[in-house]
Coordinates of C-alpha atoms in Angstrom, one line a residue:
M18 CA 7.4 34.7 -10.5
N19 CA 4.2 36.0 -12.1
E20 CA 2.9 32.3 -12.8
L21 CA 2.6 32.0 -9.0
D22 CA -0.1 33.0 -6.5
A23 CA 0.5 35.3 -3.5
E24 CA 1.2 32.4 -1.2
Q25 CA 3.3 30.4 -3.4
R26 CA 5.3 33.5 -4.1
N27 CA 5.7 34.3 -0.6
A28 CA 7.0 31.0 0.2
V29 CA 9.7 31.1 -2.6
L30 CA 10.8 34.6 -1.9
N31 CA 10.7 34.9 1.9
S32 CA 12.1 31.4 2.9
F33 CA 15.3 31.9 4.6
G34 CA 17.0 29.6 7.2
K35 CA 15.0 26.5 8.2
S36 CA 11.5 26.9 6.3
V37 CA 8.3 24.7 6.4
V38 CA 5.7 24.9 3.4
I39 CA 2.4 23.3 4.5
A40 CA 1.0 22.6 1.1
G41 CA -2.6 21.5 0.8
P42 CA -3.7 19.0 -1.7
G43 CA -3.9 20.2 -5.2
S44 CA -2.1 23.5 -4.4
G45 CA 0.9 23.3 -6.8
K46 CA 3.8 22.4 -4.3
T47 CA 5.8 21.0 -7.5
R48 CA 5.6 24.5 -8.8
V49 CA 6.7 25.8 -5.4
I50 CA 9.8 23.7 -5.2
T51 CA 10.7 24.3 -9.0
Y52 CA 10.7 28.0 -8.6
K53 CA 12.5 27.9 -5.2
I54 CA 15.5 26.4 -7.2
A55 CA 15.0 29.0 -10.1
Y56 CA 15.2 31.6 -7.2
L57 CA 18.2 30.3 -5.7
L58 CA 20.0 30.1 -8.9
G59 CA 18.9 33.5 -10.0
N60 CA 20.4 34.7 -6.7
G61 CA 24.0 33.4 -7.1
V62 CA 23.6 29.9 -5.6
K63 CA 25.4 27.4 -7.8
P64 CA 23.6 24.0 -8.9
S65 CA 26.2 22.1 -7.0
E66 CA 25.3 23.8 -3.7
I67 CA 21.8 22.6 -3.8
L68 CA 20.4 19.3 -2.7
L69 CA 17.0 18.3 -4.0
V70 CA 15.5 15.3 -2.1
T71 CA 12.1 13.7 -3.3
F72 CA 10.4 10.2 -2.9
T73 CA 10.7 9.2 -6.5
R74 CA 13.1 9.5 -9.3
A75 CA 10.5 10.7 -11.5
A76 CA 9.5 13.6 -9.2
A77 CA 13.0 14.8 -9.1
K78 CA 13.4 14.6 -13.0
E79 CA 10.2 16.5 -13.2
M80 CA 11.4 19.4 -10.9
I81 CA 14.9 19.6 -12.4
E82 CA 13.4 19.8 -16.0
R83 CA 10.8 22.4 -14.9
A84 CA 13.6 24.4 -13.2
Q85 CA 15.9 24.2 -16.3
K86 CA 12.9 25.5 -18.4
V87 CA 12.4 28.4 -16.1
T88 CA 16.1 29.3 -15.7
K89 CA 17.3 28.3 -19.2
R90 CA 20.4 26.8 -17.2
E91 CA 22.0 23.4 -17.2
L92 CA 21.7 21.6 -13.8
S93 CA 23.6 18.4 -14.3
G94 CA 25.7 19.6 -11.2
M95 CA 22.9 19.7 -8.7
L96 CA 22.5 16.4 -6.6
S97 CA 18.9 15.2 -6.7
G98 CA 16.9 12.2 -6.4
T99 CA 15.6 9.7 -3.6
F100 CA 16.9 9.6 0.0
H101 CA 18.7 6.3 -1.1
H102 CA 20.2 7.7 -4.4
V103 CA 21.5 10.7 -2.5
C104 CA 23.0 8.6 0.4
N105 CA 24.5 6.1 -2.1
V106 CA 26.2 9.1 -3.9
L107 CA 27.7 10.4 -0.7
L108 CA 28.6 7.1 0.8
R109 CA 30.6 6.2 -2.4
R110 CA 32.6 9.7 -1.6
Y111 CA 32.9 9.5 1.9
G112 CA 32.0 6.0 3.4
S113 CA 35.5 5.0 3.6
S114 CA 35.7 6.7 7.0
I115 CA 33.4 4.4 8.6
G116 CA 34.9 1.2 6.9
L117 CA 33.0 1.1 3.5
K118 CA 34.8 -0.1 0.5
P119 CA 33.8 2.5 -2.4
N120 CA 32.9 -0.3 -4.6
F121 CA 30.2 -1.9 -2.5
T122 CA 27.3 -3.3 -4.3
I123 CA 23.6 -3.0 -3.3
L124 CA 21.1 -5.7 -2.6
D125 CA 17.7 -5.1 -4.2
E126 CA 14.8 -6.4 -2.1
D127 CA 14.9 -10.0 -4.1
D128 CA 18.6 -10.1 -3.0
S129 CA 18.0 -9.3 0.3
V130 CA 15.4 -11.9 0.9
D131 CA 17.6 -14.3 -0.8
L132 CA 20.7 -13.6 1.7
M133 CA 18.2 -13.7 4.6
K134 CA 17.0 -17.2 3.5
L135 CA 20.6 -18.2 3.2
V136 CA 21.3 -17.2 6.7
R137 CA 18.0 -18.4 8.1
S138 CA 18.8 -21.8 6.6
R139 CA 21.8 -21.9 9.2
F140 CA 19.5 -21.9 12.1
V141 CA 16.9 -24.4 10.8
T142 CA 18.0 -28.0 11.8
S143 CA 14.5 -29.6 11.1
K144 CA 11.2 -29.1 8.8
Q145 CA 9.6 -28.6 12.2
M146 CA 12.1 -25.8 13.0
S147 CA 11.7 -24.2 9.7
K148 CA 7.8 -24.1 10.5
A149 CA 8.5 -22.4 14.0
L150 CA 10.4 -19.3 12.2
P151 CA 9.2 -16.6 10.0
T152 CA 9.8 -17.0 6.3
P153 CA 12.5 -15.2 4.7
N154 CA 10.2 -12.7 3.6
E155 CA 8.6 -11.8 6.4
L156 CA 12.2 -11.8 8.3
Y157 CA 13.2 -9.2 5.8
S158 CA 10.1 -7.2 6.2
L159 CA 10.7 -7.2 10.0
Y160 CA 14.4 -6.3 9.8
S161 CA 13.6 -3.4 7.5
F162 CA 11.0 -1.9 9.6
M163 CA 13.3 -2.3 12.6
N164 CA 15.9 -0.3 10.8
N165 CA 13.6 2.3 9.4
T166 CA 12.0 2.9 12.9
L167 CA 15.3 2.4 14.9
Q168 CA 13.6 0.1 16.9
T169 CA 15.0 -3.2 18.6
P170 CA 14.0 -6.8 17.1
Y171 CA 12.0 -7.3 20.3
E172 CA 9.9 -3.9 20.0
V173 CA 9.1 -4.6 16.4
I174 CA 8.0 -8.3 16.9
V175 CA 5.7 -7.3 19.8
K176 CA 4.2 -4.5 17.4
R177 CA 3.8 -6.1 14.3
A178 CA 4.2 -10.1 14.8
K179 CA 3.5 -11.3 18.2
R180 CA 3.2 -14.9 16.9
W181 CA 6.8 -15.0 16.8
I182 CA 7.6 -13.8 20.4
N183 CA 8.7 -17.4 21.5
V184 CA 11.6 -17.4 19.1
I185 CA 12.8 -14.0 19.3
D186 CA 16.3 -15.0 20.4
V187 CA 16.8 -16.9 17.3
I188 CA 15.1 -14.0 15.2
E189 CA 17.7 -11.6 16.7
N190 CA 20.7 -14.2 15.9
I191 CA 19.5 -14.3 12.2
F192 CA 19.4 -10.6 12.1
K193 CA 23.1 -10.3 13.5
E194 CA 24.2 -13.1 11.3
Y195 CA 22.6 -11.1 8.2
A196 CA 24.4 -8.1 9.1
I197 CA 27.8 -10.0 9.4
E198 CA 27.2 -11.7 6.2
K199 CA 26.5 -8.4 4.4
E200 CA 29.6 -6.8 5.8
K201 CA 31.7 -10.0 4.6
Q202 CA 30.3 -9.8 1.1
N203 CA 30.8 -6.0 1.0
V204 CA 27.2 -5.4 0.0
L205 CA 24.4 -2.9 1.6
D206 CA 20.7 -3.3 1.4
Y207 CA 18.5 -0.3 0.8
D208 CA 18.0 0.3 4.2
D209 CA 21.8 0.1 5.0
L210 CA 22.1 3.2 2.6
L211 CA 20.1 5.1 5.3
L212 CA 21.6 3.8 8.3
K213 CA 25.3 3.9 7.2
M214 CA 24.6 7.8 6.0
L215 CA 23.3 8.5 9.6
M216 CA 26.4 6.6 11.2
L217 CA 28.7 8.7 8.8
L218 CA 27.1 11.9 9.7
E219 CA 26.8 11.2 13.6
E220 CA 30.4 9.6 14.1
K221 CA 32.2 11.5 11.7
P222 CA 32.2 15.4 12.6
D223 CA 34.8 16.4 10.1
V224 CA 32.9 14.7 7.3
R225 CA 29.6 15.7 8.4
E226 CA 31.2 19.4 8.4
R227 CA 32.5 19.1 5.0
I228 CA 29.3 17.6 3.4
S229 CA 27.1 20.2 5.2
S230 CA 29.2 23.1 4.0
Q231 CA 29.0 22.0 0.5
F232 CA 25.0 22.2 0.4
K233 CA 23.9 25.8 0.9
W234 CA 20.3 24.9 0.6
I235 CA 18.4 21.5 1.1
L236 CA 15.1 21.0 -0.3
V237 CA 13.0 18.1 0.6
D238 CA 9.5 17.2 -1.1
E239 CA 6.8 15.0 0.6
F240 CA 8.4 15.4 4.3
Q241 CA 5.2 13.9 5.7
D242 CA 6.4 10.6 4.3
T243 CA 9.8 10.8 6.0
N244 CA 10.9 8.1 8.6
I245 CA 13.1 8.7 11.8
L246 CA 16.3 8.1 9.8
Q247 CA 15.6 10.6 7.0
L248 CA 14.7 13.3 9.7
K249 CA 17.9 12.8 11.5
I250 CA 20.0 12.7 8.1
V251 CA 18.2 16.1 6.9
Q252 CA 18.8 17.6 10.3
L253 CA 22.7 16.9 10.3
L254 CA 22.9 17.6 6.3
S255 CA 21.7 21.2 6.8
Q256 CA 23.6 22.1 10.1
V257 CA 26.2 24.4 8.8
H258 CA 24.0 26.7 6.5
N259 CA 20.8 26.0 8.3
N260 CA 19.0 26.6 5.0
L261 CA 16.4 23.8 4.9
F262 CA 13.3 24.1 2.7
V263 CA 10.7 21.2 3.3
V264 CA 7.3 20.9 1.6
A265 CA 4.8 18.7 3.4
D266 CA 1.1 18.1 4.1
D267 CA 1.0 16.3 7.4
A268 CA -2.8 15.5 6.8
Q269 CA -1.6 13.3 3.9
S270 CA 0.9 11.3 6.1
I271 CA -0.5 7.7 5.5
Y272 CA 2.6 5.4 5.2
S273 CA 3.2 4.4 9.0
F274 CA 3.2 0.7 8.2
R275 CA 6.6 1.3 6.4
G276 CA 7.9 3.6 9.1
A277 CA 6.7 7.1 8.0
R278 CA 6.4 9.5 11.1
F279 CA 3.5 11.9 11.1
E280 CA 5.2 13.7 13.9
N281 CA 8.2 14.7 11.9
V282 CA 6.6 17.5 10.3
K283 CA 5.7 19.1 13.6
E284 CA 9.2 18.4 14.8
I285 CA 11.0 20.3 11.7
M286 CA 8.4 23.0 12.3
E287 CA 10.0 23.8 15.6
G288 CA 12.0 27.0 15.2
A289 CA 11.0 27.2 11.5
N290 CA 9.5 29.9 9.2
V291 CA 6.1 28.3 8.4
F292 CA 4.3 29.0 5.2
K293 CA 0.8 27.6 4.1
I294 CA -0.3 27.3 0.4
Q295 CA -3.9 26.7 0.6
T296 CA -5.4 27.4 -3.0
N297 CA -6.9 24.2 -4.3
Y298 CA -6.5 24.0 -8.2
R299 CA -8.0 20.6 -8.3
S300 CA -11.4 20.3 -6.9
T301 CA -14.8 22.2 -7.3
D302 CA -15.6 24.5 -4.5
K303 CA -18.3 22.1 -3.2
I304 CA -15.8 19.4 -2.9
V305 CA -13.1 21.7 -1.4
E306 CA -15.8 22.6 1.4
L307 CA -16.2 19.2 2.3
V308 CA -12.5 18.4 2.4
N309 CA -12.3 21.7 4.8
S310 CA -14.7 19.9 7.1
M311 CA -12.9 16.7 7.2
I312 CA -9.2 18.0 7.8
P313 CA -7.9 15.4 10.4
R314 CA -8.0 16.7 13.8
S315 CA -4.3 16.2 14.7
S316 CA -3.0 18.1 11.6
V317 CA -1.7 21.7 11.1
P318 CA -4.8 23.7 10.8
K319 CA -5.5 25.0 7.2
K320 CA -8.4 26.2 5.2
L321 CA -8.3 25.6 1.3
R322 CA -9.8 27.6 -1.1
A323 CA -11.1 26.7 -4.4
V324 CA -10.8 28.3 -7.9
R325 CA -13.2 26.1 -9.7
Y326 CA -17.0 26.3 -9.1
S327 CA -19.8 23.9 -9.4
S328 CA -23.4 23.6 -8.3
Q329 CA -23.0 19.6 -7.8
K330 CA -22.5 19.0 -4.0
P331 CA -20.5 15.6 -3.2
V332 CA -23.0 12.7 -2.8
V333 CA -23.5 10.4 0.1
V334 CA -25.0 7.2 -1.3
N335 CA -26.6 4.6 1.3
T336 CA -27.1 1.0 0.1
Y337 CA -28.3 -2.1 1.7
D338 CA -24.9 -4.1 1.5
H339 CA -21.6 -4.1 -0.5
F340 CA -23.3 -6.1 -3.2
D341 CA -26.0 -3.2 -3.9
E342 CA -23.1 -0.8 -3.6
A343 CA -21.1 -2.4 -6.5
R344 CA -24.2 -2.5 -8.5
F345 CA -24.9 1.1 -7.9
V346 CA -21.1 2.1 -8.7
A347 CA -21.4 0.0 -12.0
Q348 CA -24.5 1.7 -13.0
R349 CA -23.3 5.4 -12.3
I350 CA -20.2 4.5 -14.3
I351 CA -22.4 3.6 -17.4
E352 CA -24.4 6.7 -16.9
H353 CA -21.5 9.0 -16.8
V354 CA -19.9 7.3 -19.8
N355 CA -23.3 7.7 -21.6
D356 CA -23.1 11.4 -20.6
G357 CA -19.6 11.9 -22.4
A358 CA -16.9 10.9 -19.7
N359 CA -14.4 8.7 -20.5
Y360 CA -13.6 5.4 -18.4
S361 CA -10.2 6.8 -17.6
D362 CA -11.8 9.9 -15.8
I363 CA -13.2 7.6 -13.3
A364 CA -11.7 5.9 -10.1
V365 CA -13.2 3.7 -7.3
I366 CA -11.0 4.3 -4.0
Y367 CA -11.3 1.7 -1.1
R368 CA -9.4 1.5 2.2
A369 CA -8.3 -2.5 1.5
H370 CA -7.8 -4.4 -1.8
S371 CA -10.3 -7.2 -0.5
H372 CA -13.2 -4.4 -0.7
S373 CA -13.1 -4.5 -4.3
L374 CA -13.7 -7.9 -5.1
E375 CA -17.6 -7.7 -5.6
L376 CA -16.9 -4.6 -7.6
Q377 CA -14.6 -6.5 -10.0
L378 CA -17.3 -9.1 -10.6
E379 CA -19.9 -6.4 -11.2
L380 CA -17.9 -4.3 -13.8
S381 CA -16.9 -7.6 -15.6
K382 CA -20.7 -8.5 -15.7
N383 CA -21.2 -5.0 -17.1
N384 CA -18.4 -5.2 -19.6
I385 CA -16.7 -2.0 -17.8
P386 CA -12.9 -1.9 -18.5
F387 CA -11.0 -1.5 -15.6
K388 CA -7.4 -1.6 -14.2
I389 CA -6.4 -2.3 -10.4
L390 CA -3.3 -0.2 -9.0
S391 CA -3.9 -2.0 -5.5
G392 CA -3.0 -5.5 -6.6
L393 CA -3.7 -8.2 -8.9
R394 CA -7.2 -9.0 -10.2
F395 CA -8.7 -11.3 -7.7
T396 CA -8.9 -14.5 -9.9
E397 CA -5.0 -13.9 -10.5
T398 CA -3.9 -14.1 -6.9
A399 CA -2.2 -17.2 -5.6
H400 CA -5.0 -17.8 -2.8
A401 CA -7.8 -17.2 -4.9
K402 CA -6.4 -19.8 -7.3
D403 CA -6.0 -22.2 -4.4
V404 CA -9.6 -22.0 -3.4
I405 CA -10.9 -22.1 -6.9
A406 CA -8.7 -25.3 -7.5
F407 CA -10.4 -27.1 -4.3
L408 CA -13.8 -26.1 -5.6
K409 CA -12.9 -27.3 -9.1
I410 CA -11.8 -30.8 -7.8
L411 CA -15.1 -31.2 -6.0
E412 CA -17.1 -30.2 -9.0
N413 CA -14.8 -32.0 -11.6
P414 CA -12.6 -34.5 -9.7
Y415 CA -10.9 -35.4 -13.2
D416 CA -9.2 -31.9 -13.2
V417 CA -5.3 -32.7 -13.0
I418 CA -4.2 -29.4 -13.0
S419 CA -6.3 -28.6 -10.0
W420 CA -5.4 -31.6 -8.1
I421 CA -1.6 -30.9 -8.8
R422 CA -2.3 -27.2 -7.1
I423 CA -3.9 -28.8 -4.0
L424 CA -1.6 -31.8 -3.6
K425 CA 1.3 -29.4 -3.6
M426 CA 0.1 -27.9 -0.4
L427 CA 0.9 -31.4 1.3
E428 CA 4.0 -31.8 3.4
N429 CA 6.5 -33.8 1.6
V430 CA 4.8 -33.4 -1.7
G431 CA 6.5 -31.6 -4.6
D432 CA 5.8 -31.2 -8.1
V433 CA 6.8 -34.7 -9.4
K434 CA 5.0 -36.5 -6.5
A435 CA 1.8 -34.3 -7.0
E436 CA 1.8 -35.0 -10.6
R437 CA 2.2 -38.7 -10.1
I438 CA -0.7 -38.7 -7.6
A439 CA -2.9 -36.6 -9.6
N440 CA -2.6 -38.8 -12.7
E441 CA -2.9 -42.0 -10.5
I442 CA -6.2 -40.8 -8.9
T443 CA -8.0 -39.3 -12.0
S444 CA -7.4 -42.6 -14.0
T445 CA -9.9 -44.2 -11.9
E446 CA -13.7 -44.0 -11.9
D447 CA -13.7 -42.3 -8.7
P448 CA -10.9 -39.8 -8.0
I449 CA -12.0 -38.5 -4.8
G450 CA -12.7 -42.0 -3.3
R451 CA -9.4 -43.1 -4.5
F452 CA -7.6 -40.2 -2.9
L453 CA -9.5 -40.9 0.5
S454 CA -7.9 -44.2 0.3
L455 CA -4.4 -43.0 -0.4
N456 CA -1.6 -44.2 1.8
V457 CA 1.0 -41.1 1.5
K458 CA 3.9 -40.1 4.0
S459 CA 2.6 -36.4 5.0
A460 CA 1.7 -35.1 8.3
N461 CA -1.3 -33.0 6.8
I462 CA -2.9 -35.2 4.2
D463 CA -5.7 -36.6 6.8
V464 CA -6.6 -33.2 7.4
L465 CA -7.1 -32.5 3.6
K466 CA -9.0 -35.8 3.2
N467 CA -11.3 -34.8 6.0
V468 CA -12.1 -31.4 4.6
I469 CA -12.7 -33.0 1.1
Y470 CA -15.1 -35.7 2.7
N471 CA -17.1 -33.1 4.7
S472 CA -17.4 -30.8 1.6
L473 CA -19.0 -33.2 -0.7
G474 CA -22.6 -32.2 -1.4
K475 CA -22.4 -28.9 0.3
G476 CA -22.8 -25.4 -0.9
P477 CA -19.8 -23.6 -2.4
S478 CA -19.7 -21.1 0.8
E479 CA -19.6 -24.0 3.1
Q480 CA -17.0 -25.8 1.0
I481 CA -14.6 -22.9 1.1
R482 CA -15.1 -22.3 4.7
N483 CA -14.2 -26.1 5.3
F484 CA -11.2 -25.6 3.4
Y485 CA -10.1 -22.3 4.8
E486 CA -10.9 -23.0 8.6
D487 CA -9.7 -26.5 8.8
F488 CA -6.7 -26.8 6.2
Y489 CA -5.9 -23.6 4.4
Q490 CA -5.6 -20.9 7.1
S491 CA -2.3 -22.4 8.6
I492 CA -0.9 -22.5 5.1
L493 CA -1.5 -18.9 4.4
E494 CA -0.3 -17.7 7.5
Y495 CA 3.1 -19.5 7.3
H496 CA 3.6 -18.7 3.5
Y497 CA 2.3 -15.1 3.1
Q498 CA 3.7 -12.2 5.1
D499 CA 0.3 -10.3 3.9
F500 CA -1.8 -13.4 5.3
R501 CA -4.2 -10.9 7.0
D502 CA -5.2 -9.3 3.7
R503 CA -5.4 -12.6 1.9
E504 CA -7.8 -14.0 4.7
E505 CA -10.1 -11.0 4.2
D506 CA -10.3 -12.0 0.5
I507 CA -11.3 -15.3 1.4
E508 CA -13.8 -14.4 3.9
R509 CA -15.3 -11.9 1.1
L510 CA -15.3 -14.9 -1.2
I511 CA -17.4 -17.0 1.3
E512 CA -19.8 -14.4 1.8
M513 CA -20.1 -13.9 -2.0
A514 CA -20.4 -17.6 -2.5
S515 CA -23.5 -17.8 -0.2
F516 CA -25.4 -16.0 -2.8
Y517 CA -25.1 -19.1 -5.3
N518 CA -27.2 -22.3 -5.0
S519 CA -24.6 -24.4 -6.5
T520 CA -20.6 -24.7 -6.8
E521 CA -20.8 -24.9 -10.6
E522 CA -22.8 -21.7 -11.0
F523 CA -20.5 -19.9 -8.5
L524 CA -17.3 -21.3 -10.4
S525 CA -19.0 -20.3 -13.7
E526 CA -19.5 -16.6 -12.6
L527 CA -15.9 -16.4 -11.3
I528 CA -14.2 -18.0 -14.5
I529 CA -16.6 -16.1 -17.1
S530 CA -15.9 -12.9 -15.3
E531 CA -12.0 -13.6 -15.7
A532 CA -12.6 -14.2 -19.4
R533 CA -14.5 -11.1 -19.7
E534 CA -11.9 -9.3 -18.3
A535 CA -9.3 -10.6 -20.5
E536 CA -11.6 -9.8 -23.6
L537 CA -12.0 -6.2 -22.4
D538 CA -8.1 -6.0 -22.2
R539 CA -7.6 -6.9 -25.6
N540 CA -10.8 -4.6 -26.8
E541 CA -9.9 -1.7 -25.0
D542 CA -10.9 1.5 -26.8
E543 CA -9.7 5.2 -26.5
G544 CA -12.1 5.4 -23.4
G545 CA -9.4 3.7 -21.3
K546 CA -10.1 2.1 -18.0
V547 CA -11.8 2.7 -14.7
T548 CA -9.2 2.9 -12.1
L549 CA -9.8 0.6 -9.0
T550 CA -7.2 1.5 -6.0
T551 CA -6.8 1.7 -2.4
V552 CA -6.1 4.8 -0.8
H553 CA -2.5 4.2 -0.4
Q554 CA -1.9 3.8 -4.0
A555 CA -4.1 6.9 -5.1
K556 CA -2.1 9.3 -3.1
G557 CA -0.7 11.8 -5.6
L558 CA -3.3 11.0 -8.3
E559 CA -6.6 12.7 -9.3
W560 CA -9.7 11.8 -11.5
K561 CA -12.7 13.9 -12.7
I562 CA -15.0 11.4 -11.1
V563 CA -14.4 9.3 -7.9
F564 CA -16.2 6.9 -5.6
V565 CA -15.1 6.3 -2.2
I566 CA -16.6 3.1 -1.3
G567 CA -17.1 0.8 2.0
V568 CA -17.1 4.0 4.2
N569 CA -18.6 2.1 7.0
P570 CA -17.4 1.5 10.7
G571 CA -15.0 -1.6 10.4
D572 CA -14.3 -1.0 6.8
F573 CA -13.2 2.3 6.7
P574 CA -12.2 3.2 9.2
H575 CA -10.7 -0.1 9.2
F576 CA -11.4 -2.7 12.3
L577 CA -7.7 -3.1 12.8
A578 CA -7.1 0.5 13.4
L579 CA -8.8 0.1 16.8
K580 CA -6.5 -2.6 17.7
D581 CA -3.3 -0.8 16.7
G582 CA -4.7 2.7 18.1
S583 CA -4.4 4.4 14.6
L584 CA -7.8 6.0 14.2
D585 CA -5.7 9.1 13.5
E586 CA -4.2 7.7 10.4
E587 CA -7.5 6.4 9.4
E588 CA -8.7 10.2 9.4
R589 CA -5.5 11.0 7.1
L590 CA -6.6 8.2 4.8
F591 CA -10.2 9.5 4.4
Y592 CA -8.9 12.9 3.7
V593 CA -6.3 11.7 1.2
A594 CA -9.3 9.8 -0.7
I595 CA -11.8 12.5 -1.0
T596 CA -9.2 15.0 -2.2
R597 CA -8.5 12.9 -5.4
A598 CA -11.8 14.0 -7.0
K599 CA -11.9 17.2 -9.5
D600 CA -15.6 17.2 -10.3
M601 CA -17.6 14.5 -8.8
L602 CA -17.4 12.7 -5.5
Y603 CA -19.6 9.8 -4.4
I604 CA -19.3 8.3 -0.8
T605 CA -20.9 5.1 -0.5
H606 CA -22.1 3.8 3.2
S607 CA -23.8 0.5 3.8
V608 CA -26.5 -0.7 6.2
F609 CA -24.1 -3.9 6.7
S610 CA -20.5 -3.7 7.0
R611 CA -18.4 -6.4 5.9
S612 CA -18.1 -9.5 8.4
D613 CA -14.7 -8.7 9.8
Y614 CA -16.5 -5.8 12.0
F615 CA -18.7 -7.9 13.8
R616 CA -15.8 -9.8 15.3
T617 CA -14.1 -6.8 16.8
G618 CA -17.1 -5.3 18.7
K619 CA -18.1 -1.7 18.4
I620 CA -16.2 0.9 16.4
E621 CA -17.1 4.2 17.7
R622 CA -16.3 6.4 14.5
D623 CA -18.4 6.6 11.6
F624 CA -16.9 9.2 8.9
V625 CA -20.3 9.6 7.2
E626 CA -21.7 10.8 10.2
D627 CA -18.8 13.3 10.7
I628 CA -19.8 15.0 7.6
P629 CA -22.0 18.2 8.2
P630 CA -25.4 17.4 6.2
Y631 CA -25.6 20.8 4.5
L632 CA -22.3 19.9 2.5
V633 CA -23.6 16.9 0.6
E634 CA -26.8 15.3 -1.2
Y635 CA -28.0 12.1 0.4
W636 CA -29.1 9.1 -2.2
R637 CA -30.5 6.1 -1.0
V638 CA -30.3 2.9 -3.1
R639 CA -32.3 -0.3 -2.3

């Protein structure tokens, strides 16, 4: 116990009954859980009487290994792992009481989508009907969110996908059929593991008593990320002994898009012993002072204390626009590396993946190696490849591969037909002229012909806008559940293209940057790579030097937060972003936000204006 600070030790030794540990960022919560396990074992509790629930298998494994080192005991009898793993184990043992066969199999996400596709096909009587329904991927996503939030199909459609409200009856029937099909096949999807577990605990009090009696202590990590199902399961499992030890930081609850409930922490705190661990071992005192000033308003009050000291304050950097911002970040990275930092010590964090596009190109231009946690490199994404293929056929109409990619977007045109048409038109002296005169049975070929004709001789920005607005947008919205993110990417691309005089120049910049990135990947040295990541992907990670970019109204906080009424969560996202930095923190702010902002009207919130001026340095880049 000597390795623990006073607050950590108090939480381990004096937590009895229902206890909640509010753990600030960098405060050593893993150590608290590890030592709580060790303390329980040292006081006569058997490994089999402890249940440890985490959000990743890796976290559970790390805590068990650490507890074994501390106690020098074998802990193989302890049930530990994710909620889904724990529910799977318990359903195998007790699920027969609610009609489950113990040899049920589990569908992974791909299998679940395939089954949804199979069921959906029973309701599709024509191609027109198929277009009038969500894709199998989107249906599965809506179904999953419905289950994880215990809402009705109607509530989920209204909240997340209003465009499908006219086919809500069909969607409800697809969901019913999907559930029937799973039962028939003796399979469960991931969400069923939680749903069936809750059903078992609620409907079978004798079984609930038996399971709850077994676990004298239940420990839960990252409780702020739990959904309503998980909250109810934990409450029911701890009913007999009422020894529940949860660790949480409600200020870092940022996953509402997948059903997590910020409110779970406050609900579990009712009637609980509350402990706070507030010593931050990660960041310097100047960063911690800023963090304390930005704790989200609706969170449990806390004040972090630093143990690391520095004279360097965080820096707020004002740039003209996000192109200047990208140039500034690239230049500062070079300067930090020249001063002895490794690329792997540095991260750039942003609110949305589309906010990284200009930076990706700028880093490539400067031969700075980087990896992306938030998604694919821009030029690797399907929608970017589609736009680039369109520009390529305008610039070089003999490019067969690009023609095939574009032609496959036409209705009634598959791989074989697309290749045949591409070969036919590129064997003539005027491929575009030949395509414009083609007679092909396809409902949207005339739209594509008009888009190509109207884009001839135009600049790259106008060409992309024509393609996107008149032809491609409807394809995106039908095929991709995350179409809004992809549309943001294309808006960024239109804006970037406006800085280039010719399509050839713009394409060269994109393609050469891609080649540079591939070369940098091959020649990566011991300095590693700069990390580019959204806030969601950065949670739980830390770096010596952090740039939080695009902190402008409309970008961060995101313009959709206004629409969804979720500015509280934007505060928590900003809090998570700035708490990733150990030694140096830059926050960039531009005179001009990205174009999405201007479509939504005034956003009455600017995180940079919330920062007390005496806590930061202000730099201006022009």
